[in-house]
Amino acid sequence: MKIALSAEGNGLDYKIDERFGRSLGFIIYDLDQESLEHVENRQNREAAQGAGIQAARTIVDSGASVLVTGHVGPKAFAVLKTAGVEIYTVTGATVREGIERYREGVLKRIDSADVEGHW
Amino acid sequence: MKIAVASGKGGTGKTTLSLALAGYLANRGYRVSLMDCDVEEPNVNLFLKANIRAVEQVSVPIPVVDGDKCTGCGLCERICAFNAIAVVSGKPLIFKDICHSCGGCMLVCPERAIREVPKEIGDIEEGSAGAISYIGGRLRVGEAISPPLIGAVRKHYADSHYTVIDAPPGTSCPVMAAVRGCDAIVLVTEPTPFGLNDLKLAVETMKRLDYPLGVVINRAGMGDDGVERYCAEEGISVLASLAHSREIAEKYAAGEVVEEFIRFFDGELGEIVSGLERLTGIRAVEVK
């Protein structure tokens, strides 16, 4: 099973990027194989609009069934929800801590967007 | 002559100057149209107090998908330059508030599963105050995309010697929609570092349109000479400087600024009009 985390860099010790749509990138972590893949988010970060929608597409296309990030706006939430991706939020943690906390079941799961667009 | 009154920075006095120019010209016997293209915060008529004759609704076409015909092929998502469509789990999600109504998704859909329905985005009101014809747009609260409404305001035509267009602030699409097709642009600024910074952005943007351009310095004397130095260096004509006045500010706050402003700045308004005639080579008497 794969879990996606918005990340400030390519590695487990980078911070989780609190922004979702305009995150610096994403770590796609395979919990069973304990393997890591990094996905750039440059194109969405520079999009004039719809960054959250396209970032959500990136997550859906990666095959991850769980997203751990800082905040999610309404449009990204709609895409992720339609695809059945579970969303958990965390702030001030590294990617490694995010994965550990997800495994321990202590992350907060959200069932609606927790911020307005462009927060 | 169509004069667009714009600025980089908000709150520099675009609306006040638009109203004053329109009033000044009307007082001299010209037929004048005043267009409020700042549709996200239209305030011309707060001061003009025109009698409104007609209100029309403006809509844009928005795609809707017939779920029975859609195969989830994703061509609509790929053609959309505005990220307004995401096909997820075989189902297109359409985000209406960022759709630019280009119709591309409808054209590429091989199943003809997409049709367009109108979505109201705002109103245009028409009226008059004395010799001034007024046309103003008002965007619905919550709508994000104003250029189609601004374009619709600009399409209204009144037989006038002068059309004064109160443009929105900034340097993005709404400003472009407001100034397109004008004869001259007046950029209103204030003589402060903030005013200068945004004036530079506006000048860089407007230069690309290649319309005659002049600057009006409002609240002159309250800041520094940075704007004047910049305009001299860039060869931009400063049409007039309007001295900072507490009296004018008080009248503005009371909603009665226009008559006072015209009386107070009669000479400067004349300089602006003659400056625009010089820049464009257009004199009102030559306008049909």
Short mmCIF file of C-alpha atoms in Angstrom, two decimals:
data_model
loop_
_atom_site.label_atom_id
_atom_site.label_comp_id
_atom_site.label_asym_id
_atom_site.label_seq_id
_atom_site.Cartn_x
_atom_site.Cartn_y
_atom_site.Cartn_z
CA MET A 1 0.00 0.00 0.00
CA LYS A 2 1.27 3.46 -0.96
CA ILE A 3 1.07 6.66 1.04
CA ALA A 4 1.72 10.13 -0.44
CA LEU A 5 3.19 13.01 1.55
CA SER A 6 3.72 16.61 0.42
CA ALA A 7 7.43 17.18 1.01
CA GLU A 8 9.94 20.00 0.87
CA GLY A 9 12.53 17.71 -0.74
CA ASN A 10 13.46 14.25 -1.92
CA GLY A 11 14.15 12.30 1.28
CA LEU A 12 12.59 11.11 4.54
CA ASP A 13 14.15 13.84 6.66
CA TYR A 14 12.66 16.76 4.74
CA LYS A 15 9.73 18.60 6.28
CA ILE A 16 6.20 17.86 5.20
CA ASP A 17 5.18 20.83 3.04
CA GLU A 18 2.11 22.40 4.63
CA ARG A 19 0.83 23.47 1.23
CA PHE A 20 -0.73 20.78 -0.85
CA GLY A 21 -1.42 22.19 -4.35
CA ARG A 22 1.75 24.24 -4.42
CA SER A 23 3.88 21.81 -2.45
CA LEU A 24 7.52 21.62 -3.53
CA GLY A 25 6.98 17.95 -4.35
CA PHE A 26 5.58 14.65 -3.15
CA ILE A 27 7.07 11.54 -1.62
CA ILE A 28 5.21 8.38 -2.59
CA TYR A 29 6.13 5.80 0.07
CA ASP A 30 5.36 2.10 -0.28
CA LEU A 31 4.58 0.87 3.24
CA ASP A 32 5.01 -2.83 2.37
CA GLN A 33 8.25 -2.54 0.41
CA GLU A 34 9.54 0.46 2.44
CA SER A 35 10.56 2.09 -0.82
CA LEU A 36 10.38 5.73 -1.78
CA GLU A 37 9.59 7.61 -4.96
CA HIS A 38 9.79 11.41 -5.41
CA VAL A 39 7.45 13.34 -7.70
CA GLU A 40 8.18 16.94 -8.71
CA ASN A 41 5.35 19.44 -8.44
CA ARG A 42 6.99 22.26 -10.38
CA GLN A 43 4.35 22.51 -13.09
CA ASN A 44 1.48 22.78 -10.61
CA ARG A 45 3.37 25.11 -8.34
CA GLU A 46 3.66 27.60 -11.17
CA ALA A 47 0.12 27.13 -12.48
CA ALA A 48 -1.92 30.33 -12.58
CA GLN A 49 -4.84 28.43 -11.14
CA GLY A 50 -6.06 24.91 -10.41
CA ALA A 51 -2.82 23.82 -8.69
CA GLY A 52 -4.72 21.83 -6.06
CA ILE A 53 -6.78 20.00 -8.68
CA GLN A 54 -3.73 18.93 -10.65
CA ALA A 55 -1.70 18.05 -7.55
CA ALA A 56 -4.61 15.83 -6.51
CA ARG A 57 -4.44 14.23 -9.96
CA THR A 58 -0.74 13.54 -9.35
CA ILE A 59 -1.59 11.76 -6.10
CA VAL A 60 -4.39 9.73 -7.70
CA ASP A 61 -2.13 8.76 -10.63
CA SER A 62 0.65 7.65 -8.25
CA GLY A 63 -1.63 4.94 -6.90
CA ALA A 64 -1.43 6.18 -3.32
CA SER A 65 -4.54 5.55 -1.27
CA VAL A 66 -3.54 7.87 1.57
CA LEU A 67 -2.35 11.49 1.54
CA VAL A 68 -0.53 13.15 4.45
CA THR A 69 -0.18 16.92 4.08
CA GLY A 70 -0.64 20.21 5.92
CA HIS A 71 -3.88 21.58 4.52
CA VAL A 72 -6.26 20.76 1.67
CA GLY A 73 -8.59 23.22 -0.09
CA PRO A 74 -12.04 22.46 -1.50
CA LYS A 75 -11.17 21.66 -5.13
CA ALA A 76 -8.30 19.32 -4.30
CA PHE A 77 -10.50 17.70 -1.69
CA ALA A 78 -13.23 17.04 -4.26
CA VAL A 79 -10.78 15.25 -6.56
CA LEU A 80 -9.21 13.19 -3.77
CA LYS A 81 -12.58 12.25 -2.33
CA THR A 82 -13.92 11.13 -5.73
CA ALA A 83 -10.86 8.90 -6.11
CA GLY A 84 -11.28 7.52 -2.58
CA VAL A 85 -7.95 8.84 -1.26
CA GLU A 86 -7.95 9.21 2.56
CA ILE A 87 -6.55 12.55 3.76
CA TYR A 88 -4.62 13.11 7.00
CA THR A 89 -3.15 16.42 8.18
CA VAL A 90 -0.07 17.17 10.20
CA THR A 91 2.10 20.25 10.72
CA GLY A 92 5.73 20.68 11.72
CA ALA A 93 6.71 17.05 11.07
CA THR A 94 9.24 15.41 8.78
CA VAL A 95 8.24 12.90 6.12
CA ARG A 96 9.67 10.10 8.32
CA GLU A 97 7.61 11.27 11.32
CA GLY A 98 4.53 11.54 9.10
CA ILE A 99 4.89 7.94 7.98
CA GLU A 100 5.49 6.72 11.57
CA ARG A 101 2.51 8.61 12.89
CA TYR A 102 0.32 7.25 10.11
CA ARG A 103 1.41 3.71 11.03
CA GLU A 104 0.66 4.40 14.69
CA GLY A 105 -2.79 5.70 13.73
CA VAL A 106 -2.35 9.03 15.53
CA LEU A 107 -2.81 11.40 12.56
CA LYS A 108 -5.95 13.48 12.18
CA ARG A 109 -8.12 12.34 9.30
CA ILE A 110 -10.20 15.06 7.64
CA ASP A 111 -13.48 14.50 5.87
CA SER A 112 -13.85 17.97 4.39
CA ALA A 113 -11.52 20.68 3.11
CA ASP A 114 -9.82 22.31 6.11
CA VAL A 115 -8.96 25.60 4.40
CA GLU A 116 -10.42 27.81 1.67
CA GLY A 117 -8.67 27.92 -1.69
CA HIS A 118 -5.52 30.10 -1.82
CA TRP A 119 -5.05 30.09 1.96
CA MET B 1 -11.92 59.81 -27.48
CA LYS B 2 -11.96 56.74 -25.23
CA ILE B 3 -9.88 57.38 -22.11
CA ALA B 4 -9.07 54.46 -19.81
CA VAL B 5 -8.22 55.48 -16.25
CA ALA B 6 -6.08 52.75 -14.68
CA SER B 7 -3.39 52.29 -12.03
CA GLY B 8 -1.14 49.63 -10.64
CA LYS B 9 -1.92 50.35 -7.02
CA GLY B 10 -5.48 50.42 -5.77
CA GLY B 11 -6.84 53.47 -3.97
CA THR B 12 -4.87 56.06 -5.93
CA GLY B 13 -7.96 57.90 -7.13
CA LYS B 14 -9.03 56.23 -10.40
CA THR B 15 -12.73 56.51 -9.69
CA THR B 16 -12.48 60.07 -8.41
CA LEU B 17 -10.49 61.15 -11.46
CA SER B 18 -12.85 59.29 -13.83
CA LEU B 19 -15.85 61.05 -12.31
CA ALA B 20 -14.09 64.41 -12.34
CA LEU B 21 -12.96 64.08 -15.96
CA ALA B 22 -16.45 63.03 -17.04
CA GLY B 23 -18.01 65.92 -15.10
CA TYR B 24 -15.45 68.45 -16.35
CA LEU B 25 -16.09 67.47 -19.98
CA ALA B 26 -19.87 67.35 -19.55
CA ASN B 27 -19.76 70.85 -18.02
CA ARG B 28 -18.13 72.01 -21.26
CA GLY B 29 -21.01 70.72 -23.33
CA TYR B 30 -19.58 67.42 -24.53
CA ARG B 31 -21.59 64.22 -24.59
CA VAL B 32 -19.78 61.94 -22.15
CA SER B 33 -20.10 58.24 -21.29
CA LEU B 34 -18.71 56.97 -18.02
CA MET B 35 -18.07 53.22 -17.83
CA ASP B 36 -17.46 51.49 -14.52
CA CYS B 37 -15.27 48.52 -15.48
CA ASP B 38 -14.03 47.95 -11.93
CA VAL B 39 -16.74 45.31 -11.67
CA GLU B 40 -15.39 43.64 -8.53
CA GLU B 41 -15.91 46.83 -6.56
CA PRO B 42 -18.00 49.18 -8.70
CA ASN B 43 -18.32 52.50 -6.94
CA VAL B 44 -18.76 55.07 -9.71
CA ASN B 45 -22.48 55.28 -9.12
CA LEU B 46 -22.09 55.78 -5.37
CA PHE B 47 -20.88 59.25 -6.34
CA LEU B 48 -22.56 59.79 -9.72
CA LYS B 49 -26.00 58.75 -8.46
CA ALA B 50 -27.30 58.13 -11.99
CA ASN B 51 -30.91 57.10 -12.53
CA ILE B 52 -30.76 53.48 -13.67
CA ARG B 53 -32.90 52.83 -16.76
CA ALA B 54 -32.06 49.20 -17.46
CA VAL B 55 -30.30 46.25 -15.86
CA GLU B 56 -29.22 43.26 -17.91
CA GLN B 57 -27.77 39.98 -16.69
CA VAL B 58 -24.51 38.68 -18.15
CA SER B 59 -23.82 34.96 -18.41
CA VAL B 60 -20.93 32.80 -19.55
CA PRO B 61 -21.23 29.26 -20.96
CA ILE B 62 -20.11 26.48 -18.62
CA PRO B 63 -19.78 22.79 -19.61
CA VAL B 64 -21.92 20.05 -18.12
CA VAL B 65 -21.26 16.37 -18.75
CA ASP B 66 -23.83 13.74 -19.65
CA GLY B 67 -22.66 10.89 -17.42
CA ASP B 68 -24.40 8.26 -19.59
CA LYS B 69 -22.49 9.25 -22.73
CA CYS B 70 -19.10 9.99 -21.07
CA THR B 71 -16.52 7.20 -21.35
CA GLY B 72 -13.97 8.93 -19.08
CA CYS B 73 -11.41 9.18 -21.93
CA GLY B 74 -9.85 12.33 -20.43
CA LEU B 75 -9.56 14.39 -23.65
CA CYS B 76 -11.52 17.22 -22.01
CA GLU B 77 -9.07 17.34 -19.12
CA ARG B 78 -6.10 17.45 -21.47
CA ILE B 79 -7.44 20.30 -23.63
CA CYS B 80 -8.34 22.46 -20.62
CA ALA B 81 -5.66 25.14 -20.30
CA PHE B 82 -7.13 26.33 -17.02
CA ASN B 83 -6.97 23.14 -14.94
CA ALA B 84 -10.74 23.29 -14.56
CA ILE B 85 -11.38 19.60 -15.36
CA ALA B 86 -10.07 16.50 -13.59
CA VAL B 87 -11.12 13.03 -14.74
CA VAL B 88 -10.99 10.86 -11.64
CA SER B 89 -12.19 7.27 -11.40
CA GLY B 90 -13.54 7.56 -14.94
CA LYS B 91 -15.60 10.60 -14.10
CA PRO B 92 -14.91 14.23 -15.14
CA LEU B 93 -15.14 16.76 -12.33
CA ILE B 94 -15.74 20.27 -13.65
CA PHE B 95 -14.71 23.24 -11.51
CA LYS B 96 -17.06 25.93 -12.74
CA ASP B 97 -15.49 28.86 -10.95
CA ILE B 98 -12.15 28.56 -12.76
CA CYS B 99 -13.59 27.61 -16.19
CA HIS B 100 -12.83 30.31 -18.78
CA SER B 101 -15.71 29.28 -21.09
CA CYS B 102 -13.43 28.54 -24.05
CA GLY B 103 -15.57 25.61 -25.22
CA GLY B 104 -12.51 23.42 -25.93
CA CYS B 105 -13.78 20.47 -23.89
CA MET B 106 -17.04 20.44 -25.80
CA LEU B 107 -15.22 20.50 -29.14
CA VAL B 108 -12.85 17.62 -28.37
CA CYS B 109 -15.36 15.29 -26.70
CA PRO B 110 -15.68 12.32 -29.12
CA GLU B 111 -18.91 11.18 -27.48
CA ARG B 112 -20.56 14.63 -27.64
CA ALA B 113 -21.21 14.17 -23.95
CA ILE B 114 -20.52 17.83 -23.09
CA ARG B 115 -22.93 20.69 -23.58
CA GLU B 116 -22.83 24.25 -22.32
CA VAL B 117 -25.26 25.91 -19.98
CA PRO B 118 -25.29 29.60 -19.10
CA LYS B 119 -23.99 30.70 -15.72
CA GLU B 120 -24.85 34.22 -14.60
CA ILE B 121 -21.76 36.12 -13.48
CA GLY B 122 -23.09 39.63 -13.00
CA ASP B 123 -25.18 42.57 -14.13
CA ILE B 124 -24.76 45.64 -16.28
CA GLU B 125 -26.71 48.75 -15.38
CA GLU B 126 -27.35 51.69 -17.65
CA GLY B 127 -28.56 55.14 -16.81
CA SER B 128 -27.72 58.80 -16.85
CA ALA B 129 -26.85 61.68 -14.57
CA GLY B 130 -27.31 65.06 -16.26
CA ALA B 131 -25.28 65.02 -19.46
CA ILE B 132 -23.32 61.89 -18.46
CA SER B 133 -24.38 58.45 -19.72
CA TYR B 134 -23.48 55.79 -17.20
CA ILE B 135 -22.78 52.10 -17.87
CA GLY B 136 -21.51 49.93 -15.04
CA GLY B 137 -20.84 46.25 -14.40
CA ARG B 138 -21.27 44.44 -11.11
CA LEU B 139 -19.74 41.00 -10.64
CA ARG B 140 -21.65 38.52 -8.48
CA VAL B 141 -20.11 37.96 -5.07
CA GLY B 142 -18.08 34.76 -5.20
CA GLU B 143 -17.35 34.87 -8.94
CA ALA B 144 -13.63 34.76 -9.68
CA ILE B 145 -13.47 35.64 -13.38
CA SER B 146 -14.43 39.18 -14.34
CA PRO B 147 -13.09 39.78 -17.90
CA PRO B 148 -16.21 38.48 -19.72
CA LEU B 149 -18.36 40.93 -17.74
CA ILE B 150 -15.90 43.80 -18.32
CA GLY B 151 -15.89 42.94 -22.03
CA ALA B 152 -19.69 43.08 -22.03
CA VAL B 153 -19.64 46.53 -20.40
CA ARG B 154 -17.15 47.75 -23.02
CA LYS B 155 -19.41 46.53 -25.84
CA HIS B 156 -22.05 49.02 -24.78
CA TYR B 157 -21.87 52.05 -26.94
CA ALA B 158 -23.29 55.45 -26.31
CA ASP B 159 -22.94 58.21 -28.88
CA SER B 160 -20.40 60.39 -27.09
CA HIS B 161 -17.55 62.78 -27.66
CA TYR B 162 -15.70 61.24 -24.74
CA THR B 163 -15.88 57.84 -23.08
CA VAL B 164 -14.18 57.61 -19.69
CA ILE B 165 -13.43 54.07 -18.53
CA ASP B 166 -12.84 53.47 -14.82
CA ALA B 167 -10.58 50.40 -14.95
CA PRO B 168 -9.82 47.97 -12.13
CA PRO B 169 -6.45 48.28 -10.38
CA GLY B 170 -3.56 45.90 -10.95
CA THR B 171 -1.86 44.47 -14.02
CA SER B 172 -3.81 41.30 -14.82
CA CYS B 173 -6.60 40.16 -17.16
CA PRO B 174 -9.37 42.42 -15.80
CA VAL B 175 -7.29 45.54 -16.54
CA MET B 176 -6.54 44.28 -20.04
CA ALA B 177 -10.24 43.69 -20.68
CA ALA B 178 -11.03 47.21 -19.47
CA VAL B 179 -8.43 49.15 -21.46
CA ARG B 180 -8.51 47.19 -24.73
CA GLY B 181 -9.54 49.36 -27.66
CA CYS B 182 -9.13 52.68 -25.86
CA ASP B 183 -7.45 55.74 -27.40
CA ALA B 184 -5.35 56.64 -24.37
CA ILE B 185 -4.51 55.37 -20.91
CA VAL B 186 -4.21 57.59 -17.86
CA LEU B 187 -2.30 55.92 -15.02
CA VAL B 188 -3.15 57.46 -11.66
CA THR B 189 -0.49 57.13 -9.01
CA GLU B 190 0.48 58.62 -5.69
CA PRO B 191 3.97 60.00 -5.05
CA THR B 192 5.06 57.31 -2.57
CA PRO B 193 7.46 54.35 -2.87
CA PHE B 194 4.44 52.00 -2.94
CA GLY B 195 2.76 54.11 -5.62
CA LEU B 196 5.96 54.15 -7.69
CA ASN B 197 6.50 50.41 -7.38
CA ASP B 198 3.03 49.64 -8.71
CA LEU B 199 3.21 52.41 -11.31
CA LYS B 200 6.29 50.72 -12.79
CA LEU B 201 4.42 47.42 -13.02
CA ALA B 202 1.48 49.14 -14.70
CA VAL B 203 3.72 51.00 -17.16
CA GLU B 204 5.52 47.78 -18.12
CA THR B 205 2.16 46.09 -18.72
CA MET B 206 0.58 48.95 -20.64
CA LYS B 207 3.64 49.50 -22.84
CA ARG B 208 2.90 46.18 -24.48
CA LEU B 209 -0.47 47.48 -25.62
CA ASP B 210 1.12 50.45 -27.34
CA TYR B 211 -1.60 52.96 -26.49
CA PRO B 212 -0.70 56.58 -25.78
CA LEU B 213 -0.07 56.81 -22.05
CA GLY B 214 0.12 59.58 -19.50
CA VAL B 215 0.50 59.71 -15.72
CA VAL B 216 -1.51 61.75 -13.23
CA ILE B 217 0.07 62.19 -9.81
CA ASN B 218 -2.66 62.35 -7.18
CA ARG B 219 -2.13 63.64 -3.63
CA ALA B 220 1.00 65.40 -4.84
CA GLY B 221 3.22 66.72 -2.07
CA MET B 222 2.55 63.92 0.41
CA GLY B 223 5.51 61.72 -0.56
CA ASP B 224 8.70 62.18 -2.53
CA ASP B 225 9.79 62.99 -6.09
CA GLY B 226 10.43 59.34 -7.12
CA VAL B 227 7.45 59.18 -9.49
CA GLU B 228 8.48 62.39 -11.27
CA ARG B 229 12.06 61.20 -11.65
CA TYR B 230 10.91 57.82 -12.96
CA CYS B 231 8.56 59.43 -15.51
CA ALA B 232 11.33 61.79 -16.68
CA GLU B 233 13.78 58.90 -17.10
CA GLU B 234 11.24 56.80 -19.00
CA GLY B 235 9.99 59.67 -21.13
CA ILE B 236 6.45 59.29 -19.79
CA SER B 237 4.31 62.38 -19.90
CA VAL B 238 3.03 63.61 -16.52
CA LEU B 239 -0.32 65.09 -17.49
CA ALA B 240 -1.00 66.78 -14.17
CA SER B 241 -0.19 66.78 -10.45
CA LEU B 242 -3.15 67.06 -8.12
CA ALA B 243 -2.13 68.52 -4.78
CA HIS B 244 -2.94 66.56 -1.65
CA SER B 245 -5.89 68.21 0.07
CA ARG B 246 -7.55 67.33 3.35
CA GLU B 247 -10.65 69.18 2.21
CA ILE B 248 -11.03 66.88 -0.83
CA ALA B 249 -10.50 63.81 1.35
CA GLU B 250 -13.29 64.96 3.67
CA LYS B 251 -15.65 65.52 0.75
CA TYR B 252 -14.76 62.07 -0.58
CA ALA B 253 -15.64 60.48 2.74
CA ALA B 254 -18.99 62.27 2.65
CA GLY B 255 -19.67 60.95 -0.88
CA GLU B 256 -19.71 64.47 -2.34
CA VAL B 257 -16.28 64.66 -3.87
CA VAL B 258 -17.05 65.18 -7.56
CA GLU B 259 -18.30 68.78 -7.75
CA GLU B 260 -15.70 69.93 -5.25
CA PHE B 261 -12.92 68.11 -7.09
CA ILE B 262 -13.88 69.66 -10.44
CA ARG B 263 -13.98 73.14 -8.90
CA PHE B 264 -10.72 72.66 -7.00
CA PHE B 265 -8.76 71.08 -9.88
CA ASP B 266 -10.32 72.92 -12.84
CA GLY B 267 -6.91 73.91 -14.24
CA GLU B 268 -5.39 70.46 -13.76
CA LEU B 269 -8.34 68.70 -15.43
CA GLY B 270 -7.88 71.05 -18.38
CA GLU B 271 -4.19 70.11 -18.50
CA ILE B 272 -5.13 66.41 -18.53
CA VAL B 273 -7.57 66.87 -21.41
CA SER B 274 -5.16 68.97 -23.48
CA GLY B 275 -2.35 66.51 -22.66
CA LEU B 276 -4.48 63.63 -23.94
CA GLU B 277 -5.32 65.57 -27.10
CA ARG B 278 -1.60 66.11 -27.63
CA LEU B 279 -0.72 62.44 -26.98
CA THR B 280 -3.45 61.01 -29.21
CA GLY B 281 -3.88 63.70 -31.82
CA ILE B 282 -7.63 63.36 -31.23
CA ARG B 283 -9.77 66.38 -30.45
CA ALA B 284 -13.30 65.88 -29.27
CA VAL B 285 -14.79 67.98 -32.06
CA GLU B 286 -13.31 65.56 -34.58
CA VAL B 287 -14.95 62.55 -32.93
CA LYS B 288 -18.16 61.34 -34.48
#
